[in-house]
Short mmCIF file of C-alpha atoms and ligand atoms in Angstrom, two decimals:
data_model
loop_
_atom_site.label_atom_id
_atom_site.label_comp_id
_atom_site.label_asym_id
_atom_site.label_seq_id
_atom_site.Cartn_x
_atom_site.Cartn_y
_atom_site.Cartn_z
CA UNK A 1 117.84 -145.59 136.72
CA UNK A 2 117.38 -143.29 134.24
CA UNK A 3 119.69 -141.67 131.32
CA UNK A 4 119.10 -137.96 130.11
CA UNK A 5 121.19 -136.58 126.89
CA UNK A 6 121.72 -133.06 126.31
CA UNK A 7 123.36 -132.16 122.61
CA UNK A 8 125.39 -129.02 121.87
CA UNK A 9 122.74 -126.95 121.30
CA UNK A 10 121.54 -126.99 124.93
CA UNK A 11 124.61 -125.85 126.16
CA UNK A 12 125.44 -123.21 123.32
CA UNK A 13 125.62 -120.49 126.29
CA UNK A 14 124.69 -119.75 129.94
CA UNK A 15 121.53 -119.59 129.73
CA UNK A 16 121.53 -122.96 128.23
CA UNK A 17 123.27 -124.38 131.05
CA UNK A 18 121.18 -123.09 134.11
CA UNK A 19 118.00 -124.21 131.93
CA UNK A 20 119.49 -128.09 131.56
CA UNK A 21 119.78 -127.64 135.67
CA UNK A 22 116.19 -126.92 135.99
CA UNK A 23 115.23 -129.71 133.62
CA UNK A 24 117.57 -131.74 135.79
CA UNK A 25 116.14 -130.51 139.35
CA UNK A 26 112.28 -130.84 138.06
CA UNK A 27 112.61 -133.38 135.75
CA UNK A 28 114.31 -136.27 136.62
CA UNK A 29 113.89 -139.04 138.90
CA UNK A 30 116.91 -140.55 140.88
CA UNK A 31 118.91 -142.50 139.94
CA UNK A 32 120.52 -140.70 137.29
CA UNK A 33 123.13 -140.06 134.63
CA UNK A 34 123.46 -137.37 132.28
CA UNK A 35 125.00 -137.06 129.42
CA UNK A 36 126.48 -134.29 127.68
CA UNK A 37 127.93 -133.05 124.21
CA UNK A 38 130.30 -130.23 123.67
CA UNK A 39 128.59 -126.81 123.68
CA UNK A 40 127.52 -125.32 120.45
CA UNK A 41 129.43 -125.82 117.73
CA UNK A 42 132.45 -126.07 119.55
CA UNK A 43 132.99 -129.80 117.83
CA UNK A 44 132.92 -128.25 114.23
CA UNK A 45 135.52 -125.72 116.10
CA UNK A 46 137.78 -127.94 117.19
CA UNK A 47 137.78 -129.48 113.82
CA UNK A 48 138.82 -126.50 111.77
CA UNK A 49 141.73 -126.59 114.66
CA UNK A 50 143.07 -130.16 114.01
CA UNK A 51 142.91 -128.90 110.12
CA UNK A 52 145.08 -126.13 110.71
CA UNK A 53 147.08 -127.74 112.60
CA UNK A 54 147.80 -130.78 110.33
CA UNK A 55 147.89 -127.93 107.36
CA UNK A 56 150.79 -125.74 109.11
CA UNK A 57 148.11 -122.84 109.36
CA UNK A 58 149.13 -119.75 110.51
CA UNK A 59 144.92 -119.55 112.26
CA UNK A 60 145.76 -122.74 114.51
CA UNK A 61 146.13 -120.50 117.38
CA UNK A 62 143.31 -117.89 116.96
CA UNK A 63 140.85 -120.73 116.21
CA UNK A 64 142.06 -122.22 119.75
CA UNK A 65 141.69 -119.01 121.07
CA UNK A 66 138.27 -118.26 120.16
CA UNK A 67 137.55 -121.70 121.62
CA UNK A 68 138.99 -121.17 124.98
CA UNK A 69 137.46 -117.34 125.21
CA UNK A 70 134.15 -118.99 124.26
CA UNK A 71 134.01 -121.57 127.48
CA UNK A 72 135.68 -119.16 129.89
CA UNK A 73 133.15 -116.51 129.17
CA UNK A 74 130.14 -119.08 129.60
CA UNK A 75 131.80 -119.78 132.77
CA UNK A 76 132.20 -116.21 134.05
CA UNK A 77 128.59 -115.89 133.16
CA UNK A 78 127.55 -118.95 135.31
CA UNK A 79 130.03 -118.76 138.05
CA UNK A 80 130.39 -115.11 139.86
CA UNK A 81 133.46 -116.06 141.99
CA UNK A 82 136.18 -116.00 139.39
CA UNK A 83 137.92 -118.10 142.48
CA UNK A 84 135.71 -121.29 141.76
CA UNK A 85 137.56 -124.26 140.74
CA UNK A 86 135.99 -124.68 137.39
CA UNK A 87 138.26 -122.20 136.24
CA UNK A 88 141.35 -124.27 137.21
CA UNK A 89 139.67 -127.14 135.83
CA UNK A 90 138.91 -125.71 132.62
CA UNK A 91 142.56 -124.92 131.70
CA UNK A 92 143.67 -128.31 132.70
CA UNK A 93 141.58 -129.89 130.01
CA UNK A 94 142.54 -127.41 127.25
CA UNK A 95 146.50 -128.08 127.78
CA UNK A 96 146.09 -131.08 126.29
CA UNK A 97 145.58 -129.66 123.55
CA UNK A 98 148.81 -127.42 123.67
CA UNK A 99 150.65 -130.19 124.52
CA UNK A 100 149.92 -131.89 120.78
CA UNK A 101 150.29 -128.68 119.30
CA UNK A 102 153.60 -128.19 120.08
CA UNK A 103 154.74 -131.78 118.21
CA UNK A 104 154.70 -132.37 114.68
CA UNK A 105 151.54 -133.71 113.07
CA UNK A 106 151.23 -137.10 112.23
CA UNK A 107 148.41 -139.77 111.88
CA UNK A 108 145.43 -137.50 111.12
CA UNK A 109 142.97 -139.68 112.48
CA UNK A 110 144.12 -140.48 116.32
CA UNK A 111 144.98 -136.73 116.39
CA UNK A 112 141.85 -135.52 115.66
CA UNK A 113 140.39 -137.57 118.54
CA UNK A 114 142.79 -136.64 120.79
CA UNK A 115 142.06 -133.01 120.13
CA UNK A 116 137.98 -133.32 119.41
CA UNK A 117 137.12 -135.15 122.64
CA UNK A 118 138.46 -132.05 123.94
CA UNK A 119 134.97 -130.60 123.68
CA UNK A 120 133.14 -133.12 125.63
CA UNK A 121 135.40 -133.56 128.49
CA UNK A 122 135.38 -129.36 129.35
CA UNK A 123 131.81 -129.27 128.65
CA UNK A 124 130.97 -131.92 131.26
CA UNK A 125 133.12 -130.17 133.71
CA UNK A 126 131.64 -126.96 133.03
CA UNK A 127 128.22 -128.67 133.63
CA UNK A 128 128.74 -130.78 136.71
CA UNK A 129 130.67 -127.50 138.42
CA UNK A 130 127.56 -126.07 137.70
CA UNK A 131 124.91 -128.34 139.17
CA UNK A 132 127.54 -128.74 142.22
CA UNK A 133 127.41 -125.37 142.33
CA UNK A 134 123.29 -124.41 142.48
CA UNK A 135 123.36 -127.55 144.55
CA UNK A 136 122.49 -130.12 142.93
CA UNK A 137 124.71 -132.76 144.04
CA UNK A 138 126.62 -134.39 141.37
CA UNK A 139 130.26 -135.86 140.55
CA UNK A 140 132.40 -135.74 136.80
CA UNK A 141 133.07 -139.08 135.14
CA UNK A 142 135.57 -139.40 132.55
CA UNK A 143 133.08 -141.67 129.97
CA UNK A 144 136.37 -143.17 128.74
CA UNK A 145 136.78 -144.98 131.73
CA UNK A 146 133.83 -147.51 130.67
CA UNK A 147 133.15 -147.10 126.95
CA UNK A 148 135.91 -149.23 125.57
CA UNK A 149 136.53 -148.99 121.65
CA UNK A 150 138.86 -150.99 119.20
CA UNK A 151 141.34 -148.69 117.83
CA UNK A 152 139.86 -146.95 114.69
CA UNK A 153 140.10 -143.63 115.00
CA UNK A 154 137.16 -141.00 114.19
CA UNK A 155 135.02 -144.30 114.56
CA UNK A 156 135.59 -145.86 117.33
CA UNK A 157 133.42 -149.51 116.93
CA UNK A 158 132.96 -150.55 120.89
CA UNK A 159 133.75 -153.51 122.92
CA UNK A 160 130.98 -154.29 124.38
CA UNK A 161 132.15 -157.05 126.58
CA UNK A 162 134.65 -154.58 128.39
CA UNK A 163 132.28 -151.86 128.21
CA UNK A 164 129.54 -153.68 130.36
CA UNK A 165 131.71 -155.37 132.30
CA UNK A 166 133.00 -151.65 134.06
CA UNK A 167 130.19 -149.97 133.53
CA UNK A 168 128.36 -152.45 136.13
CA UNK A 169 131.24 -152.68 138.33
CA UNK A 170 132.52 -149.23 138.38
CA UNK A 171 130.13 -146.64 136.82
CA UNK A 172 126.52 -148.37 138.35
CA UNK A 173 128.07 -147.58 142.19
CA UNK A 174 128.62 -144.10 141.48
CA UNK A 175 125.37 -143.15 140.09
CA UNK A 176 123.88 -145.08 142.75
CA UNK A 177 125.29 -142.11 145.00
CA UNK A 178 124.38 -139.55 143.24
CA UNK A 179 123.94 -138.01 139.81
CA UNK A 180 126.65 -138.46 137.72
CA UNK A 181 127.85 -136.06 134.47
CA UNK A 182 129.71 -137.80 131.70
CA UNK A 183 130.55 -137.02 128.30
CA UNK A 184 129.17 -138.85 124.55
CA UNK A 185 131.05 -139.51 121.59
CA UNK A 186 134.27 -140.33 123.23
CA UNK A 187 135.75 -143.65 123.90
CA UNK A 188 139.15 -145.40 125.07
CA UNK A 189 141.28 -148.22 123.74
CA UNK A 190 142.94 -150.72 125.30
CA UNK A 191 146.33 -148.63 125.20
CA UNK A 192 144.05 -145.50 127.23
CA UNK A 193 144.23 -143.48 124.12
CA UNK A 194 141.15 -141.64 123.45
CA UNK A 195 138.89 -142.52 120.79
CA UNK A 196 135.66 -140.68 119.26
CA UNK A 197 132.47 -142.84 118.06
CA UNK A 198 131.76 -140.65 114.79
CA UNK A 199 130.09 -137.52 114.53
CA UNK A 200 126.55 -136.82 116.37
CA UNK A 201 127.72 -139.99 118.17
CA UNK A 202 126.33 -138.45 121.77
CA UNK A 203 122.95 -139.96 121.69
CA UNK A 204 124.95 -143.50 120.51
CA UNK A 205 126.80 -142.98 124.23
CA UNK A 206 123.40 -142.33 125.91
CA UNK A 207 122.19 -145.88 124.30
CA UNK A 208 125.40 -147.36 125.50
CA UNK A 209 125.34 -146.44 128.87
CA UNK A 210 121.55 -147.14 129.24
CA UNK A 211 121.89 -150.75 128.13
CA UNK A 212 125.22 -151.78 130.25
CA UNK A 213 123.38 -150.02 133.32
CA UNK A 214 120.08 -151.40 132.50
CA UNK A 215 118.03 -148.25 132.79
CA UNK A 216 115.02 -147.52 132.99
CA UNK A 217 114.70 -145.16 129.77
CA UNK A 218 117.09 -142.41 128.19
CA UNK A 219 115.75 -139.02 127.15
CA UNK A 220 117.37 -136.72 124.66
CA UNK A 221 116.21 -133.06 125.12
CA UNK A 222 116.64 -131.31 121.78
CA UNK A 223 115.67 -127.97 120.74
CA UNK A 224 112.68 -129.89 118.63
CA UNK A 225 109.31 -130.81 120.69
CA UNK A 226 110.24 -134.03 119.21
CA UNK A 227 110.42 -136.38 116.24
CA UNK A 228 108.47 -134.65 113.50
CA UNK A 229 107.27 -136.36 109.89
CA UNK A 230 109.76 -134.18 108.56
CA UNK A 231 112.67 -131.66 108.75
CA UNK A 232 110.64 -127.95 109.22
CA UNK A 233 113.72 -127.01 107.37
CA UNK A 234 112.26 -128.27 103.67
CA UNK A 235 108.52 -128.71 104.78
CA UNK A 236 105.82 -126.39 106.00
CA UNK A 237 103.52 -128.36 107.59
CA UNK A 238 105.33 -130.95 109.62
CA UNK A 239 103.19 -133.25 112.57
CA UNK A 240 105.09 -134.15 116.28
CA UNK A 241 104.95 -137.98 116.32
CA UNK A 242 103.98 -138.87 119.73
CA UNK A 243 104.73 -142.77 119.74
CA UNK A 244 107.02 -144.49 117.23
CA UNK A 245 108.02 -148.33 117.01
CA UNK A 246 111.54 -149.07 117.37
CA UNK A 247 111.26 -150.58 114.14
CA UNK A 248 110.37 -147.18 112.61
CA UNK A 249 112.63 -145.23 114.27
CA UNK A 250 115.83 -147.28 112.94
CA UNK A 251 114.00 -146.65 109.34
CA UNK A 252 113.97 -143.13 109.69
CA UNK A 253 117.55 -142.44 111.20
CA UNK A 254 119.06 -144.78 108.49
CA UNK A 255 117.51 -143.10 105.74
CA UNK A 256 118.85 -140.07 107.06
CA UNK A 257 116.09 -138.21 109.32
CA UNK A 258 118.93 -136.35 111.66
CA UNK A 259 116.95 -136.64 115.02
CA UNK A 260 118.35 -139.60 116.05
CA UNK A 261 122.05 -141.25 115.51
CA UNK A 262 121.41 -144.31 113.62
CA UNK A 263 123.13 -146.66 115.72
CA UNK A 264 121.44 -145.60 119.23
CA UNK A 265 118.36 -147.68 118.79
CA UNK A 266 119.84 -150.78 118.40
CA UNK A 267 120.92 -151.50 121.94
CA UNK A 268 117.55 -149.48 123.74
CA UNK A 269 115.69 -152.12 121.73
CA UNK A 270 117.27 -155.00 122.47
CA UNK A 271 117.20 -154.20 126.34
CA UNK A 272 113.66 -153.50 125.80
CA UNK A 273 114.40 -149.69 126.77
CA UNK A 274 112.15 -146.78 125.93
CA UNK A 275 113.76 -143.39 124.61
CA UNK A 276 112.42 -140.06 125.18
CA UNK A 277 112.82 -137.85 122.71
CA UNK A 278 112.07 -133.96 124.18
CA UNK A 279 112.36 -130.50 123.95
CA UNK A 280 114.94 -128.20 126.47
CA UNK A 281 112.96 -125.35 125.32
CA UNK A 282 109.25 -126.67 126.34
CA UNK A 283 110.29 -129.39 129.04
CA UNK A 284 106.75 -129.56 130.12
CA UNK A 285 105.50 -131.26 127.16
CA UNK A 286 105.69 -134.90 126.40
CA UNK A 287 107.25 -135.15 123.05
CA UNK A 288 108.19 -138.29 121.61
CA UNK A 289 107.93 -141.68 122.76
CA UNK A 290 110.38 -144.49 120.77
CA UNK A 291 109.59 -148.15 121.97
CA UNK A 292 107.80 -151.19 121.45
CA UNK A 293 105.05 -150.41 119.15
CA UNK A 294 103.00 -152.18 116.82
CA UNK A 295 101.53 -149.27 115.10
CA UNK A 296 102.71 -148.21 112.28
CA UNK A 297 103.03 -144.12 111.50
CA UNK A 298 99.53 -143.06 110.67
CA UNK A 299 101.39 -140.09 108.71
CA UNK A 300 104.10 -140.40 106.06
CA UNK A 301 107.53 -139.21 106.79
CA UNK A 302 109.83 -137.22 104.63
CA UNK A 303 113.76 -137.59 104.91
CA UNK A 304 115.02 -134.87 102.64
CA UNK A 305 118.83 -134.90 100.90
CA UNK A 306 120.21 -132.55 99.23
CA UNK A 307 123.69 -132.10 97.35
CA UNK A 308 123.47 -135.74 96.09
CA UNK A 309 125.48 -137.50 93.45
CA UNK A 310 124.24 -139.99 91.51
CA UNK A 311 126.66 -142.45 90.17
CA UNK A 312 125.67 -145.08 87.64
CA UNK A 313 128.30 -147.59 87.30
CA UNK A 314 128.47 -149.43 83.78
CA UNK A 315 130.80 -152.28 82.23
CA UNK A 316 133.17 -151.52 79.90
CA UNK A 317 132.39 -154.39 77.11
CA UNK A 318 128.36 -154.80 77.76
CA UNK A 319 128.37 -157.82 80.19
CA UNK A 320 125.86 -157.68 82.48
CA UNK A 321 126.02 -156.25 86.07
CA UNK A 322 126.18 -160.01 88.53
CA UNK A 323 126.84 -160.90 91.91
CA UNK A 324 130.48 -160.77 91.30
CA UNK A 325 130.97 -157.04 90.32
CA UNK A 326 128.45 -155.78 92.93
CA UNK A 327 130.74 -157.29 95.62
CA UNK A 328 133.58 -155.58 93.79
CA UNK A 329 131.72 -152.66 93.66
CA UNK A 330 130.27 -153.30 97.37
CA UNK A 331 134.05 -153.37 98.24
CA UNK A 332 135.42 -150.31 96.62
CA UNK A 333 133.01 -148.38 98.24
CA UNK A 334 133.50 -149.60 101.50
CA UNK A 335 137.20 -148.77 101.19
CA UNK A 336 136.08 -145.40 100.83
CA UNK A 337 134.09 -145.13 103.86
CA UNK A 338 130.75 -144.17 101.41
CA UNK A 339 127.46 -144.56 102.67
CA UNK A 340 124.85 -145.73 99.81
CA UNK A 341 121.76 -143.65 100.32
CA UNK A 342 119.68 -145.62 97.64
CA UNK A 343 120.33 -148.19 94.99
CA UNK A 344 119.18 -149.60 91.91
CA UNK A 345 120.56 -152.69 89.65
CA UNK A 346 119.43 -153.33 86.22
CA UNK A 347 121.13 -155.80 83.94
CA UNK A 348 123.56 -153.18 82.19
CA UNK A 349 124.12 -151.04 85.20
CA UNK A 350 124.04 -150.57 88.86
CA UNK A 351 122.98 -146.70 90.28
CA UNK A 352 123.46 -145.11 93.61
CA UNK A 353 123.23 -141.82 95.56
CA UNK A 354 125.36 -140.86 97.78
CA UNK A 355 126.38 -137.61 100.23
CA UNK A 356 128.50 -134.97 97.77
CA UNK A 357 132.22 -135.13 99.29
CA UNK A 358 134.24 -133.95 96.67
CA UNK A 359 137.30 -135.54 97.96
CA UNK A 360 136.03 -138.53 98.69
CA UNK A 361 133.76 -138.82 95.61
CA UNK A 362 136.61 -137.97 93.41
CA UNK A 363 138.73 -140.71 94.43
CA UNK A 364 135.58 -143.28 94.56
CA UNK A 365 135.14 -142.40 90.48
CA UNK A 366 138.75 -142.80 90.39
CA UNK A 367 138.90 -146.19 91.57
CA UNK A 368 135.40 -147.52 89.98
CA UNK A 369 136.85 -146.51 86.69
CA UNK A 370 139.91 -148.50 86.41
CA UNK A 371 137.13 -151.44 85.67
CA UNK A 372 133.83 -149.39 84.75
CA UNK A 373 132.21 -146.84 82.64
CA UNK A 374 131.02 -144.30 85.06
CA UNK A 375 128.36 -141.78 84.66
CA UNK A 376 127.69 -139.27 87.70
CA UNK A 377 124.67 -136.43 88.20
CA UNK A 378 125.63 -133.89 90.52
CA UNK A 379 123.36 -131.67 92.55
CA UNK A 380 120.55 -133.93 93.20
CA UNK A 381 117.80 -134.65 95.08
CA UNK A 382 117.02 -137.59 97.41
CA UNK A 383 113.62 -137.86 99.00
CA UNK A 384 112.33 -140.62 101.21
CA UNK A 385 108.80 -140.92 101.95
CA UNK A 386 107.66 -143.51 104.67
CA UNK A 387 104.24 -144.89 104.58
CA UNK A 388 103.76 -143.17 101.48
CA UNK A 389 100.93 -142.74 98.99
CA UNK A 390 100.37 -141.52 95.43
CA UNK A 391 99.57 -138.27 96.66
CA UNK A 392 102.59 -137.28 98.52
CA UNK A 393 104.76 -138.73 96.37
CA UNK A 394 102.62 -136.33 93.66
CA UNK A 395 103.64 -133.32 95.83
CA UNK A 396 106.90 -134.13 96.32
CA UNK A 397 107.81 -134.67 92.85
CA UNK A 398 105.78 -131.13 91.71
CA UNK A 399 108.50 -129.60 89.22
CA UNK A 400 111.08 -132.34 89.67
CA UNK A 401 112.57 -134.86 86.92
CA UNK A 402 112.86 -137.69 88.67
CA UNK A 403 116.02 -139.91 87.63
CA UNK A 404 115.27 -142.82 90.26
CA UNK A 405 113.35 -144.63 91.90
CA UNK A 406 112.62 -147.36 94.34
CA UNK A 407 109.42 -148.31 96.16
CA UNK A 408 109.60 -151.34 98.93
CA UNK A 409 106.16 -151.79 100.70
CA UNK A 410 106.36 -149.17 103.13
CA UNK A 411 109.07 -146.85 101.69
CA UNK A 412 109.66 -144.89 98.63
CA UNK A 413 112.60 -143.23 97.16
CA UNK A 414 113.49 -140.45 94.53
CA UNK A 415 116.93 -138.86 93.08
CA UNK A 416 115.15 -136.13 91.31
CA UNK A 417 116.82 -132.55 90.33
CA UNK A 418 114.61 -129.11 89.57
CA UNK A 419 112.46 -129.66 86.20
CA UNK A 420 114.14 -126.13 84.29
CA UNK A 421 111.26 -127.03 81.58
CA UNK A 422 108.49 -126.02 84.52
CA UNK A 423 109.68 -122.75 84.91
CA UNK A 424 110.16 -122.15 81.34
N1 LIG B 501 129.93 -133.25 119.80
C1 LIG B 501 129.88 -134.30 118.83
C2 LIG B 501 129.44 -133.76 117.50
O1 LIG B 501 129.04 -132.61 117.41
C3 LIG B 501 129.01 -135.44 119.26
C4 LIG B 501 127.55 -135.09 119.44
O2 LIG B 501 127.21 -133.93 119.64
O3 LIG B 501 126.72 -135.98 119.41
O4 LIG B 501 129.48 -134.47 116.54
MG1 MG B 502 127.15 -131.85 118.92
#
């Protein structure tokens, strides 16, 4: 059995639909299930809607709008009689959404999943319609019907007990019929109430699904031939990696390389499962393969971050920095849902850079104040280099004043701004 994953941007429009059907009819073996995100940016959409909403915006019901025109007219486009029930089907799933709009906002959180996993669930029907329709054989699944999460909202952290437990006994029959279409990201509790698994989470659902039904291996078709050394967005010359060790792979998503969600390798690895990573546009070509590996990269990889803020947290009367105020400090940051990107501890002070959420940062200084001296740098740089040498990290670092740094064996990384001197 075999898992395929195809992100937003393969179903941004029509034409990205029929081409996932051709990769579908010529590229897959039987038996299989597919998963699917919510076209486009439809997810950042629907976001801006639950914001409205929860603001008292007047734009909560032109933002829904524009949403609903945007999957009806991919739908026209792929289906010529307007009689087909994907129409029917469509509206369904978007009055769910009218239905919370017409209470008053409360709990931010479980609304915003209610209204989000909207996405997913039309996009699947819109997909599986489709296939039904050209032919290819296929049935909907509602993915919340297996993946069973505790009940924190926007981050749904699964049950995996439950989740295998119905996955074998109800999921593994159907796909053993024929293909089946279900969505990523989305989740249920024990109470049936929807739950998401935190953004990008669609390839994390693939992994899921592919462990509890023991496939074979799960491919995600992206609109990249693969996983590169780097982002083509802040490098020029950037290499296709064509086999990568689990073991690398995790490095590279935690440090922030955006091809794959950070928690999806875990469970392909322990199950010993391999994961395709491929490209919708070029289907033909073999792209990535992520499994067991002992080779190490024979290039370096670059993770790139921009808008970082580096926070250097410093006691008030000179004591040194111990176990006992990095678990405080461990602790305040956790309450705040921040991810440390790097970190550094010296005896008078303990560094880190992290994303640039003004809200959130705001009330992090806030709160590591009341028992600190806190310094912060905003607008930085953090680059990770994997497998690197002196001379990368000498090209990297070309007109940059570097304000951190950390080397382990095999990985190397620098909170560094622009150098205004070089250009002077
Ligand atoms: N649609 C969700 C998002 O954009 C999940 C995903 O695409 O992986 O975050
Ligand atoms: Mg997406």
């Amino acid at each position: 059995m075999e898992v395929f994953k195809f992100g937003g941007a393969s179903v941004k429009n029509a034409e990205g639909v029929k081409n996932i059907s051709q990769i579908i009819q010529y590229h897959s073996s039987h038996p299989l299930l597919i998963v699917v995100s919510a076209m486009g940016k439809t997810t950042d959409a629907l976001e801006r809607l639950t914001k409205a909403y929860f603001e008292g915006l007047g734009s909560v019901h032109e933002i829904f709008e524009d949403i609903k025109t945007y999957h009806f007219q991919i739908a026209h486009e792929l289906f010529s009689d307007g009689t087909n029930p994907v129409f029917d089907d469509i509206s369904n799933t978007f009055v769910e959404i009218d239905w919370i709009l017409e209470d008053e906002p409360f709990n931010f959180d479980y609304i915003y999943d209610q209204i989000v996993s909207v996405g997913e669930l039309v996009s699947t029907k819109i997909v599986s319609h489709y296939l039904n329709y050209t032919g290819i054989k296929s049935q909907w699944a509602d993915a919340r019907n297996y993946i069973q999460t505790d009940n924190t909202y926007r981050e749904g952290k699964v049950d995996w007990n439950k989740t295998r437990h119905l996955a074998e006994a109800q999921l593994l029959p159907l796909v053993q019929q024929q293909i089946v279409v279900t969505q990523g990201f989305i989740g249920s509790t024990s109470e049936n109430f929807t739950t998401t698994l935190g953004r990008e989470g669609s390839d994390y659902s693939a992994a899921i699904f592919a462990s509890c039904l023991q496939a074979s291996a799960v491919t995600i078709w992206k609109d990249v031939p693969g996983v590169l050394n780097a982002d083509p967005k802040w490098f020029d010359h950037t290499e296709l990696i064509p086999q990568l060790s689990y073991h690398d792979a995790i490095e590279l998503a935690y440090y922030g390389a955006t091809v794959i969600h950070p928690k999806t390798i875990k469970p392909l690895q322990n199950n010993n499962i391999p994961l395709h990573v491929r490209s919708f546009l070029k289907p033909d070509a073999a792209g990535t393969t992520i499994g067991h590996t002992e080779k190490p990269l024979r290039v370096p990889s670059f993770i790139f971050k921009v808008n970082q803020v580096l926070i250097s947290i410093l006691p008030k009367d000179f004591s040194f920095i111990i176990e006992e105020n990095l678990s405080q400090i461990f602790d305040i940051l956790h309450q705040h849902r921040i991810k440390v990107n790097t970190m550094l501890n010296s005896a008078l002070s303990f560094s880190i850079s992290v994303d640039h959420d003004e809200e959130k940062i705001t009330k992090l200084i806030a709160a590591l104040s009341v028992t600190y001296k806190v310094k912060y740098n905003k607008g930085m740089e953090l680059v990770t280099i994997r497998y690197y040498d002196q001379q990368t990290i000498g090209r990297v670092t070309e007109n940059k004043k570097v304000l951190l740094e950390v080397r382990s064996r095999h990985t190397c990384q620098m909170v560094m701004k622009d150098n205004i001197q070089a250009f002077e």
